[in-house]
Coordinates of C-alpha atoms in Angstrom, one line a residue:
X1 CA 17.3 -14.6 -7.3
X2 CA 15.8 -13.5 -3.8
X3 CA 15.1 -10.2 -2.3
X4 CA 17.2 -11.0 0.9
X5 CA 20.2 -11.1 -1.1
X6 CA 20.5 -7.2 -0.9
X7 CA 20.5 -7.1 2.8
X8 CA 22.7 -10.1 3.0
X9 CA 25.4 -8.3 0.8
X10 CA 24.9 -4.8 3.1
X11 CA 25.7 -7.2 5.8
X12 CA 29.2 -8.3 4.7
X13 CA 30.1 -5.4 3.1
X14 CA 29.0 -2.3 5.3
X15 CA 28.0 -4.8 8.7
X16 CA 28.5 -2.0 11.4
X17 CA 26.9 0.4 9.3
X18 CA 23.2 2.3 10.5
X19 CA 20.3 1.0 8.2
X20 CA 17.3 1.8 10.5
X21 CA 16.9 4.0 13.1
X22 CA 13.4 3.4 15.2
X23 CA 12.5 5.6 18.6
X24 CA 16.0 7.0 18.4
X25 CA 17.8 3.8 18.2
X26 CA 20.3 2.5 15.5
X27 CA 20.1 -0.7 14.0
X28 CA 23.3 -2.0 11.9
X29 CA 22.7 -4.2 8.9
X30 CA 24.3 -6.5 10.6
X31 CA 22.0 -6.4 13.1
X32 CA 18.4 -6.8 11.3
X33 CA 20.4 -9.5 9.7
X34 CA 21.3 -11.8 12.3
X35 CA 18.3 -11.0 13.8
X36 CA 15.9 -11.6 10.3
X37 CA 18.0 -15.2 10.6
X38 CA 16.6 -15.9 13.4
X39 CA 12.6 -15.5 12.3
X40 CA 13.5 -17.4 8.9
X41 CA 15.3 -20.6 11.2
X42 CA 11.8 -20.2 13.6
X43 CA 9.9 -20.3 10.6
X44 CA 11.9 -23.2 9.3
X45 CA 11.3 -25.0 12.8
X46 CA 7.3 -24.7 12.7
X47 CA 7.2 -26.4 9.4
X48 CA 6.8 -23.3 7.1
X49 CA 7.9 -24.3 3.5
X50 CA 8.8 -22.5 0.3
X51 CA 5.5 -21.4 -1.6
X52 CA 3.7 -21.1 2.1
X53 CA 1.9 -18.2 2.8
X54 CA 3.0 -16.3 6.0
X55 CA 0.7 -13.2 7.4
X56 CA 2.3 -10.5 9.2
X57 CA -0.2 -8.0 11.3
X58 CA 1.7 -6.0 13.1
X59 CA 2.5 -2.0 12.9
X60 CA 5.5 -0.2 12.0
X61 CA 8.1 -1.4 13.9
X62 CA 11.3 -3.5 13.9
X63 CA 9.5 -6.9 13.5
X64 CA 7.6 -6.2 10.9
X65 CA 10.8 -6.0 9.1
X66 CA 12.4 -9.1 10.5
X67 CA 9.6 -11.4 9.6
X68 CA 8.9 -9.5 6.0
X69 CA 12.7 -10.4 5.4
X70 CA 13.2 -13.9 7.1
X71 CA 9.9 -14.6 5.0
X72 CA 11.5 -13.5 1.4
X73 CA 14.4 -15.8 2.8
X74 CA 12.7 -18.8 3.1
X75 CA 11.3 -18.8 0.0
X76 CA 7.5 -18.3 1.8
X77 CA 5.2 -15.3 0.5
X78 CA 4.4 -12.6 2.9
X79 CA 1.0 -11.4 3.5
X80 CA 1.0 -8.1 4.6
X81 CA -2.4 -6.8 6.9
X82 CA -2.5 -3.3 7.4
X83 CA -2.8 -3.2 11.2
X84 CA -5.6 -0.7 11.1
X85 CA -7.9 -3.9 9.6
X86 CA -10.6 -5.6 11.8
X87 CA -11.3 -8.6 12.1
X88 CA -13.6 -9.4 9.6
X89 CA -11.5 -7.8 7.5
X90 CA -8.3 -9.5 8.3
X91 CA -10.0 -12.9 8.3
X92 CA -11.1 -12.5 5.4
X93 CA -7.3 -12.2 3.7
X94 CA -6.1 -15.0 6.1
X95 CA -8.6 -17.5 4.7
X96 CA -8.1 -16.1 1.1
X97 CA -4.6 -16.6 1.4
X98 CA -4.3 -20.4 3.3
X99 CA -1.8 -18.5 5.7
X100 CA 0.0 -21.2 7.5
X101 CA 1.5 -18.7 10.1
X102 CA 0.0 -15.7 11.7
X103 CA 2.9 -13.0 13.0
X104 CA 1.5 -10.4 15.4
X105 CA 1.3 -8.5 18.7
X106 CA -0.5 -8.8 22.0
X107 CA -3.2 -5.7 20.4
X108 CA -4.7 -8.4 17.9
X109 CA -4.3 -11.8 20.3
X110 CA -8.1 -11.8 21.0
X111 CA -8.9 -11.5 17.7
X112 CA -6.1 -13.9 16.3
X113 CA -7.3 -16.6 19.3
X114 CA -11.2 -16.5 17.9
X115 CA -9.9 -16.7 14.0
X116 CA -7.8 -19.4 14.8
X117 CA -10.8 -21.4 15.2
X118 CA -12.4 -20.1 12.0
X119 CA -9.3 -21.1 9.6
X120 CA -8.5 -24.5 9.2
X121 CA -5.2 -23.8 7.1
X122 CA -3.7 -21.1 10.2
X123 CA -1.6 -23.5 12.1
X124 CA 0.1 -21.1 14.7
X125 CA -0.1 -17.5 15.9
X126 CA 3.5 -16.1 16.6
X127 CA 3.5 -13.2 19.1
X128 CA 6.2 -11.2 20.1
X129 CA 5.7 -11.3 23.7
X130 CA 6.3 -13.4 27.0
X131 CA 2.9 -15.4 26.9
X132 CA 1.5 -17.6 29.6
X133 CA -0.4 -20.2 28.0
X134 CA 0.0 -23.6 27.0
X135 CA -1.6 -23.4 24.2
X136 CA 0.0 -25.4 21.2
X137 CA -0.8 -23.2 18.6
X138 CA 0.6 -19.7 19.6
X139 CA 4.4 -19.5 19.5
X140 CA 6.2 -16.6 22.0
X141 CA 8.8 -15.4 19.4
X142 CA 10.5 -13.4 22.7
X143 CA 11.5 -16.7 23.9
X144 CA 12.2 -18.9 21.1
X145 CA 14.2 -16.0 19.4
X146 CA 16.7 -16.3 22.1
X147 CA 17.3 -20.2 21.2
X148 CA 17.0 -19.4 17.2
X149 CA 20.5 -19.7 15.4
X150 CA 21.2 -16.3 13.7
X151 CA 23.1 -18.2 10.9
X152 CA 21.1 -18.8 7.4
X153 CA 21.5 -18.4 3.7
X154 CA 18.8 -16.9 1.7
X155 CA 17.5 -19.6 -0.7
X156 CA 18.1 -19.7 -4.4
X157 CA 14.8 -18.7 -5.9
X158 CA 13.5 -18.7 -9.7
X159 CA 13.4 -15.1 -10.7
X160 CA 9.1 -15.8 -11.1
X161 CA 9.2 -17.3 -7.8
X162 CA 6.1 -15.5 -5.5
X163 CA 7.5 -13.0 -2.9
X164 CA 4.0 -11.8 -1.4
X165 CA 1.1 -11.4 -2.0
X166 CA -0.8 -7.7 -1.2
X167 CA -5.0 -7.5 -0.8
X168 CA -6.5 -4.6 -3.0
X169 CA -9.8 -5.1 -3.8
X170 CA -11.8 -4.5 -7.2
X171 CA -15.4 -2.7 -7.8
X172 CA -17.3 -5.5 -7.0
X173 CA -16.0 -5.0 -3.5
X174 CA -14.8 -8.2 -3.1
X175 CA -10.3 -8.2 -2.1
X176 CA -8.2 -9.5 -4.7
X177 CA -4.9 -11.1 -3.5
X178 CA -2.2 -10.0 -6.0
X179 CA 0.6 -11.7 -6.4
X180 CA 4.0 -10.6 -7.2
X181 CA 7.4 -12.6 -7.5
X182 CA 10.9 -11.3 -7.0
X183 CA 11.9 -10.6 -10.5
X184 CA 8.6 -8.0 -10.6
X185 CA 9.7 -6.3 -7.2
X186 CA 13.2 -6.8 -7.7
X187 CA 13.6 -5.1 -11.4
X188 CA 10.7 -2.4 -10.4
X189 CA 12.7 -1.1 -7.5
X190 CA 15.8 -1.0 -9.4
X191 CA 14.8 0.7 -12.4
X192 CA 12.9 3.2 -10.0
X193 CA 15.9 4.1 -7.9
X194 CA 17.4 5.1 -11.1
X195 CA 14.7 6.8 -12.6
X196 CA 14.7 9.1 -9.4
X197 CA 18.6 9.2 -8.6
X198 CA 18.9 7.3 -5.4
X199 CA 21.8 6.1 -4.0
X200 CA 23.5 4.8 -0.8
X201 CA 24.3 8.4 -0.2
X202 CA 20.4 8.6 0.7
X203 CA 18.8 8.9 4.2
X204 CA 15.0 8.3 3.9
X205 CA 12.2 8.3 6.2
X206 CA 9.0 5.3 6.3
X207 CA 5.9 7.2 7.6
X208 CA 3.3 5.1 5.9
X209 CA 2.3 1.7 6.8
X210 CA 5.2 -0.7 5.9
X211 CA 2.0 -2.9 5.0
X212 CA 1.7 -1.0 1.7
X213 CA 3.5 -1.8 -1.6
X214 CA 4.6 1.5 -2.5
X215 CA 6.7 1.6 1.3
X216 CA 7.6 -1.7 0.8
X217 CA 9.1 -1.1 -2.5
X218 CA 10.0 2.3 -2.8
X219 CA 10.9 2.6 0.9
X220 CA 12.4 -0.7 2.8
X221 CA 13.3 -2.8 -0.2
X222 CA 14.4 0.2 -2.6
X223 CA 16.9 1.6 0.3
X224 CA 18.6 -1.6 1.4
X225 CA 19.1 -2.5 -2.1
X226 CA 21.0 0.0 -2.5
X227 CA 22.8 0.2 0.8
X228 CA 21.0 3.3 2.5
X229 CA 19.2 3.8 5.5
X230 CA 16.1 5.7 6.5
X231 CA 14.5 6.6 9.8
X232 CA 11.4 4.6 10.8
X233 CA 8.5 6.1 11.9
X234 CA 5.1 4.4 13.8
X235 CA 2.6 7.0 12.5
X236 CA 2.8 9.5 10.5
X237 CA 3.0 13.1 12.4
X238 CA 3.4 16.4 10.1
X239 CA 5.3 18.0 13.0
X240 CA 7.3 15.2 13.9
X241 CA 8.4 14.1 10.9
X242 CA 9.2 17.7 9.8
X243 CA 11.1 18.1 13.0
X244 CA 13.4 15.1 12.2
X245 CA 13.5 15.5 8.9
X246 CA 15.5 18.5 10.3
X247 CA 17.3 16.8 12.9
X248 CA 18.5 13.9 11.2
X249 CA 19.0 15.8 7.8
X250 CA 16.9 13.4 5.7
X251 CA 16.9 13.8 1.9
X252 CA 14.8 11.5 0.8
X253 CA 10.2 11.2 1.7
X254 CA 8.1 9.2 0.5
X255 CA 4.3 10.5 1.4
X256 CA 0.8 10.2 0.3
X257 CA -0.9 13.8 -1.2
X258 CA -2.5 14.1 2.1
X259 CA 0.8 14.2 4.2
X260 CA 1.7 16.9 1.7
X261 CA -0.9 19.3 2.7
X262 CA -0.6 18.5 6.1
X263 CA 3.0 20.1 5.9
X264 CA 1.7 22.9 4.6
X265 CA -0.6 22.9 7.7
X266 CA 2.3 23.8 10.1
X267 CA 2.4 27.3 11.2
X268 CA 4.7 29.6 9.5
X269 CA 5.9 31.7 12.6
X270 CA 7.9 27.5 13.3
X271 CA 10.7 27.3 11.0
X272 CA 10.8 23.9 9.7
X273 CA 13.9 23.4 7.5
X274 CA 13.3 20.8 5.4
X275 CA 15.9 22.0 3.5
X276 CA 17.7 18.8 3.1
X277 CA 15.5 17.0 0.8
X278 CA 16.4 15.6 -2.4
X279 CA 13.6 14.1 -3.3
X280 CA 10.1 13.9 -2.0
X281 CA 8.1 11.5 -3.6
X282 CA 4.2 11.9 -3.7
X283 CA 2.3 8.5 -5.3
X284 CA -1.0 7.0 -3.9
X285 CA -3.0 9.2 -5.7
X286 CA -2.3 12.5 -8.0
X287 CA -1.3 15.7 -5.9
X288 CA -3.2 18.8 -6.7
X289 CA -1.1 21.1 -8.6
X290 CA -1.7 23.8 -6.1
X291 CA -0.1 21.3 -3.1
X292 CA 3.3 20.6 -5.0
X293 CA 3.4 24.2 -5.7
X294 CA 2.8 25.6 -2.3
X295 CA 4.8 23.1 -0.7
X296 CA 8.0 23.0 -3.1
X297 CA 7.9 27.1 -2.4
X298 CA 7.7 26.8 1.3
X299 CA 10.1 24.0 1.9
X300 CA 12.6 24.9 -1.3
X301 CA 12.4 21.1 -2.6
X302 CA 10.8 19.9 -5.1
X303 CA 8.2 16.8 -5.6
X304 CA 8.5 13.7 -7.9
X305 CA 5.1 12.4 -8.9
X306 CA 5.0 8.0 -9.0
X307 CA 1.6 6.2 -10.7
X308 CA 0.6 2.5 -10.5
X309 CA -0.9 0.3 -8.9
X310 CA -0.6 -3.0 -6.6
X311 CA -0.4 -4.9 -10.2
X312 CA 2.4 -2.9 -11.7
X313 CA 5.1 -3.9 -8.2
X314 CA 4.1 -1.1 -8.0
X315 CA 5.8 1.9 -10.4
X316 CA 4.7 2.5 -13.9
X317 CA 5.5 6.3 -14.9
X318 CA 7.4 8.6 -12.6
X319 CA 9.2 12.1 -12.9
X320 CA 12.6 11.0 -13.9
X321 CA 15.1 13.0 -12.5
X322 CA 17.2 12.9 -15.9
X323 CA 14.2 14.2 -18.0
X324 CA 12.9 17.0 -18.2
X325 CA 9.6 17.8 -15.8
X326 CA 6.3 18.2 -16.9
X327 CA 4.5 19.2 -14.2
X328 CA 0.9 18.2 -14.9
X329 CA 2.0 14.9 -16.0
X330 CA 2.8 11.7 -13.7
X331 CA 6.1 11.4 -15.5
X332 CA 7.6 8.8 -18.2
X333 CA 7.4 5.1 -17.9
X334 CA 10.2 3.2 -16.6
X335 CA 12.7 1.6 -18.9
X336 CA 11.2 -1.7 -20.1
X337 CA 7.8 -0.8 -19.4
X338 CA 5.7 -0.4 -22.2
X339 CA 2.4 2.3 -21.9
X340 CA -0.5 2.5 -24.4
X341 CA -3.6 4.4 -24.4
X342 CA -6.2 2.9 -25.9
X343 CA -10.0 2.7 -26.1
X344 CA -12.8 0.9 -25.3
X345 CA -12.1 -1.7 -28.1
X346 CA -8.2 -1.7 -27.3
X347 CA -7.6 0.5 -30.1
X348 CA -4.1 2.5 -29.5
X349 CA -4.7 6.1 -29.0
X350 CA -3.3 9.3 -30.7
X351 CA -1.1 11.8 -28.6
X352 CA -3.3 13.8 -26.7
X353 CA -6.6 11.9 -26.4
X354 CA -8.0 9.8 -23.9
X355 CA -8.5 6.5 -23.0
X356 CA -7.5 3.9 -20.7
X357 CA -3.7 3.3 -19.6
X358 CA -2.4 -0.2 -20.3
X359 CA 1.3 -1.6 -19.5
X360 CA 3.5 -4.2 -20.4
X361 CA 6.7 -5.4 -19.1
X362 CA 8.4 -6.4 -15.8
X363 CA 5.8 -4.6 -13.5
X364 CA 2.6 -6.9 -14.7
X365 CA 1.9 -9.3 -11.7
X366 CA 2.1 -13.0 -11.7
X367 CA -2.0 -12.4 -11.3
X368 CA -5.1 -12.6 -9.0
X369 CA -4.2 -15.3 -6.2
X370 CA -6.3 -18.1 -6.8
X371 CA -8.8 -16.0 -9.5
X372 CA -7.7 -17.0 -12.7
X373 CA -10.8 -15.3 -14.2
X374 CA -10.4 -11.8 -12.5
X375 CA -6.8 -12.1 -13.7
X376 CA -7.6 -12.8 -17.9
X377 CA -9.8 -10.5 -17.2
X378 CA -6.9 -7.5 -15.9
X379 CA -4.3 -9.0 -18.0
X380 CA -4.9 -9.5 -21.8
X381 CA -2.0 -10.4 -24.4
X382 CA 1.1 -9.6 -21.6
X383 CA -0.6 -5.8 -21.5
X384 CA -2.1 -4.6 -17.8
X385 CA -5.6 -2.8 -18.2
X386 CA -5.2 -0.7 -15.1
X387 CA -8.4 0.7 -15.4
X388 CA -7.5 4.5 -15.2
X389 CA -8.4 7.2 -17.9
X390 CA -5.6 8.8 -19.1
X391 CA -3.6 10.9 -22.5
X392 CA 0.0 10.5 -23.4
X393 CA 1.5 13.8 -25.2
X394 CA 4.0 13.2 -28.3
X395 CA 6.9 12.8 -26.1
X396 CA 5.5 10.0 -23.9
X397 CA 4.7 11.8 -21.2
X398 CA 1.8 10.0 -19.5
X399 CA -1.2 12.0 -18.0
X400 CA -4.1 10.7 -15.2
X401 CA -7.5 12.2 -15.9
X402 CA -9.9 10.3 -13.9
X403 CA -10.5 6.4 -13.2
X404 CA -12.4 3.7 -14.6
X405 CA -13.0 2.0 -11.2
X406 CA -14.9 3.5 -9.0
X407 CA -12.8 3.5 -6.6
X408 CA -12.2 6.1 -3.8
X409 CA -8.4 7.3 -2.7
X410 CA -8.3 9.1 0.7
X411 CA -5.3 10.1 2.1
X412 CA -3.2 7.6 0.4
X413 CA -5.5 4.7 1.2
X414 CA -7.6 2.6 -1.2
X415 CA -11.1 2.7 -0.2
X416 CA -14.0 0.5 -2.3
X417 CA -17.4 1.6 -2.5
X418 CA -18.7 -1.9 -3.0
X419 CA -17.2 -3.2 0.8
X420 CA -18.9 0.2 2.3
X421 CA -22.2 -0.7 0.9
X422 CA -22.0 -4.2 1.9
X423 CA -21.8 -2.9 5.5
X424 CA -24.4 -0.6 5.1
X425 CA -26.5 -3.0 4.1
X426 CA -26.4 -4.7 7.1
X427 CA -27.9 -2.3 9.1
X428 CA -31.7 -3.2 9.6
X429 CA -33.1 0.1 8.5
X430 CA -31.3 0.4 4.7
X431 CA -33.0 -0.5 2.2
X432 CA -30.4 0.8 -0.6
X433 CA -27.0 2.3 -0.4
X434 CA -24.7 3.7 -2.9
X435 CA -21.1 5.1 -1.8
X436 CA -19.0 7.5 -4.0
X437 CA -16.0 9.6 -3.4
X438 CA -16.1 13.6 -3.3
X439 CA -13.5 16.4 -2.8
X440 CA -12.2 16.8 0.2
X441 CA -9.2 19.6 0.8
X442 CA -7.3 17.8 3.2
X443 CA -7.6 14.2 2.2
X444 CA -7.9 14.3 -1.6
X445 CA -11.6 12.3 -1.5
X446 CA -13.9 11.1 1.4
X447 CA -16.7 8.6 1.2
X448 CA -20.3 9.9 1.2
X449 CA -23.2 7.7 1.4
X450 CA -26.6 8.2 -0.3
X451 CA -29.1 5.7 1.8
X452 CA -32.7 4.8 0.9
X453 CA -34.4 3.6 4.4
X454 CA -36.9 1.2 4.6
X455 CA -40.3 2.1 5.2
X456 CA -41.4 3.5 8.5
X457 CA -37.8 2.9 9.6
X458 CA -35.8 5.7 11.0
X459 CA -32.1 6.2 11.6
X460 CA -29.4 9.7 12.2
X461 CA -26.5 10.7 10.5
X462 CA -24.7 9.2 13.4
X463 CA -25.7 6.3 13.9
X464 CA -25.0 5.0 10.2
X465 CA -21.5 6.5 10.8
X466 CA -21.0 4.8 14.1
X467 CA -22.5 1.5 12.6
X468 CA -19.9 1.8 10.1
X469 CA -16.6 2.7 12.2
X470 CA -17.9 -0.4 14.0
X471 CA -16.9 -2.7 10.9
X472 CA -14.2 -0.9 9.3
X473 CA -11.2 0.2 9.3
X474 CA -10.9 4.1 10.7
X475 CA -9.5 5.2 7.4
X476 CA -12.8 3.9 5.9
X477 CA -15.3 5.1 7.9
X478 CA -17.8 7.0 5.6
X479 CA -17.5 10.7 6.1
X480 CA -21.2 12.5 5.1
X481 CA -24.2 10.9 4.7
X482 CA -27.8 12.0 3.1
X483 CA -30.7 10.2 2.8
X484 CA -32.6 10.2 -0.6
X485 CA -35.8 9.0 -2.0
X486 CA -34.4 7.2 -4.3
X487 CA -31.0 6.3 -6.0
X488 CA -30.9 6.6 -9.9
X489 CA -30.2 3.7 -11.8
X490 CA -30.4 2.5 -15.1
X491 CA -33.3 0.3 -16.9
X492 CA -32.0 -2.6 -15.8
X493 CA -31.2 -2.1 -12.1
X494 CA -27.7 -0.8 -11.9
X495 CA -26.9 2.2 -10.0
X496 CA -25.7 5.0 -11.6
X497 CA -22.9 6.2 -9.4
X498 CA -22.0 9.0 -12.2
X499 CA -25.2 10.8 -12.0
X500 CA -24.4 11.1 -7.9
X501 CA -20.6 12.0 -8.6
X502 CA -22.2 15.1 -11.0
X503 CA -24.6 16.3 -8.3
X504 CA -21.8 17.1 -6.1
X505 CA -19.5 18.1 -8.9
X506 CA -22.2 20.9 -9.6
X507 CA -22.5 21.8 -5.9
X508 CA -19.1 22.9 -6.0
X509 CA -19.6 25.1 -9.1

């Protein structure tokens, strides 16, 4: 088993064929093979081995693709940072990981250069530029790719055999490497493209990071298995993509809630016929029932709602286009994934009552990279505790209520309270700090922070949101802020984040 095989087998059969088009140009499978070959040879030269762990920072784009595959080829694991990351951040999942290989652009050089020195395990930095330097380390893929043979076989893998592994991050605040294989990506994809109906017939579009499972799976990996080919975009746009959506007749999205809205944000008097849509799929959090609405009547499609998480590879339940659709819901499970509901002592719920979604079956990860405990811990008996509240009604129809975690979902990304407060609590003037999600409109929820100050210490608004924006990613920056007194907790120290998420609940009644 390997991933590559499915663009492999586009290659032979379909070679001059479109698969990607990027900035208005076509790429043939045959193409982004020939040229994937030559990363996975380059790879091959520098000593990377099967079960090494390559990095890849770089943004949307053509080589993210080639390395991803020419990684999956060699039998490696790709570790995918989202190119928004610092460096903190990104150093953090480098030295997690024991990446051997660094692949990115001239935008993170400086910071790649003063990690390099941090990580004993990094042994190169490949850039995708001419670079003038003699140092021994950093490889110019824009010369050596010219030399590479574009000749190789993907290697035979066992179906458990790891294919990446993707940083999420728990409540503690502290990232979590999770690793899946190929039989976990390989059967989720499949089984989702049927759940949903696609088929080489299908012209999609990538807006969202490609360093994101869900894009990964349900967008690159899902499509060239099955022979089709999708537009690539750098950013997402809500007039751009709406406009080539048109242009290019695509019938197949795949968008965060937020991207949704953002449609609906267009002016009316601009007819954008987005007629051609088949399917529209909205995962990354739940859509407001008012969004799908609006934007099914204004664009005459309809939406398919995905759950799951990085530890599922990454589908659970979905809409399935051969069931019927329960709009409230997040769909059925796929075929050979089981779904319980149980409760706090793992007791198996009635239809209709709450308690916390659990799964079994090909989409449970190969675990925690190096974190045995955290991963016993998340997977108990073969079942995955996914730590969401939800109900299932008598036909199996699953329903998300709220999570367990505490974790914040804004715009589609996974924010974690615990890594804002850590920040925070470097600045000299906080003396506590507690970080929770709240409504927003646009972007589903935003971070607020609630800050104690030490005494006789005195800070703005803007500065704490500057000092933040400083260590973060831009997507994490925390939104409000208000200073308290004090922070409830309970008798024994712990902050009580639920009494904070109630204030603002009732400010909005």
């Amino acid at each position: 088993m390997n991933l590559a095989y499915a663009l492999e087998r586009n290659a032979a059969i379909k070679p001059d064929e479109p698969a990607i088009l990027f900035k208005n140009h076509s790429y043939t499978y045959k193409q982004i093979n020939q040229e994937t070959n030559r990363y996975a040879n380059l790879f091959e030269k520098y000593g990377i081995k099967k079960g090494d762990c390559i990095s890849i920072w770089l943004p949307n784009g053509m080589e993210f693709i080639y390395a991803f595959y020419a990684i999956l080829k060699i039998g490696a694991l790709a570790v995918p940072i989202n190119y928004l990351f610092k460096k903190a951040e990104a150093l953090y999942i480098l030295k997690n990981s024991d990446a051997k290989l660094l692949v990115t652009d001239n935008g993170k050089l400086e910071f790649a250069f003063e990690m390099l020195e941090e990580l004993q395990k990094l042994e190169k930095i490949a850039v995708n530029e001419d670079l003038f330097s003699d140092n021994a380390n950093l490889i110019s893929l824009k010369k050596e790719l010219k030399v590479a043979s574009n000749h190789k076989i993907a290697c035979e893998l066992s179906p458990d055999h790891g294919a990446c592994v993707l940083y999420t991050s728990g409540t503690t605040g502290q990232p979590k490497g999770v690793e899946l294989s190929h039989f976990n990506v390989s059967l989720n994809a499949e089984f989702y493209a049927d759940s949903i109906g696609l088929t080489d017939r299908h012209y999609g579009c990538i807006v969202t990071p490609l360093s994101h499972l869900l894009v990964l799976m349900a967008g690159l990996i899902l499509i060239f298995m099955k022979g089709g080919k999708f537009y690539l975009f750098e950013r997402f746009n809500a007039q751009e993509v709406a406009s080539k959506i048109h242009q290019e007749k695509i019938n197949f999205f795949i968008g965060v809630p937020a991207m949704y809205y953002m449609f609906l944000t267009l002016p009316e008097e601009e007819k954008y016929d987005m007629s051609s849509l088949q399917i529209c799929i909205t995962s990354g959090a739940h859509m407001p029932l008012e969004v799908r609405r609006k934007f099914e009547e204004r664009f005459q499609t309809f939406t398919i709602q995905a759950y799951g998480q990085t530890e599922s590879s990454p589908v659970i339940t979905v809409d399935q286009i051969s069931k019927e659709r329960r709009f409230e819901s997040v769909g059925l499970p796929l075929p050979h994934i089981e779904v319980k509901i149980v409760d706090e002592k793992g007791n198996e719920q009635p239809p209709g009552k709450p308690g916390e979604i659990i799964a079994r079956g090909h989409c449970v990860m190969k675990g925690y990279w190096k974190n045995e405990e955290a991963t016993k811990n998340t997977v108990k008996n073969g079942w995955l505790y996914t730590g969401d509240i939800g109900k299932m009604d008598e036909d199996g129809y699953v329903y998300l209520l709220d999570r367990l975690k505490e974790m914040i979902i804004s715009g589609g990304y996974n924010i974690y309270p615990k890594e804002l407060e850590n920040v925070l609590y470097q600045h000299p003037a906080v003396l506590e700090a507690a970080v929770i999600g709240i409504e927003d409109e646009r972007l589903g929820e935003i971070p607020k922070a609630f800050i104690v100050l030490k005494e006789d210490s005195t800070v703005t608004t803007k500065e704490i949101k500057k000092f933040s924006e400083s260590q973060l990613a831009s997507y994490k920056r925390i939104r409000e802020v208000e200073f308290v007194e004090e922070i409830p907790k309970t008798p024994t120290g712990k902050l009580m984040k639920r009494r904070l998420v109630e204030q603002e609940n009732a400010k909005l009644k």
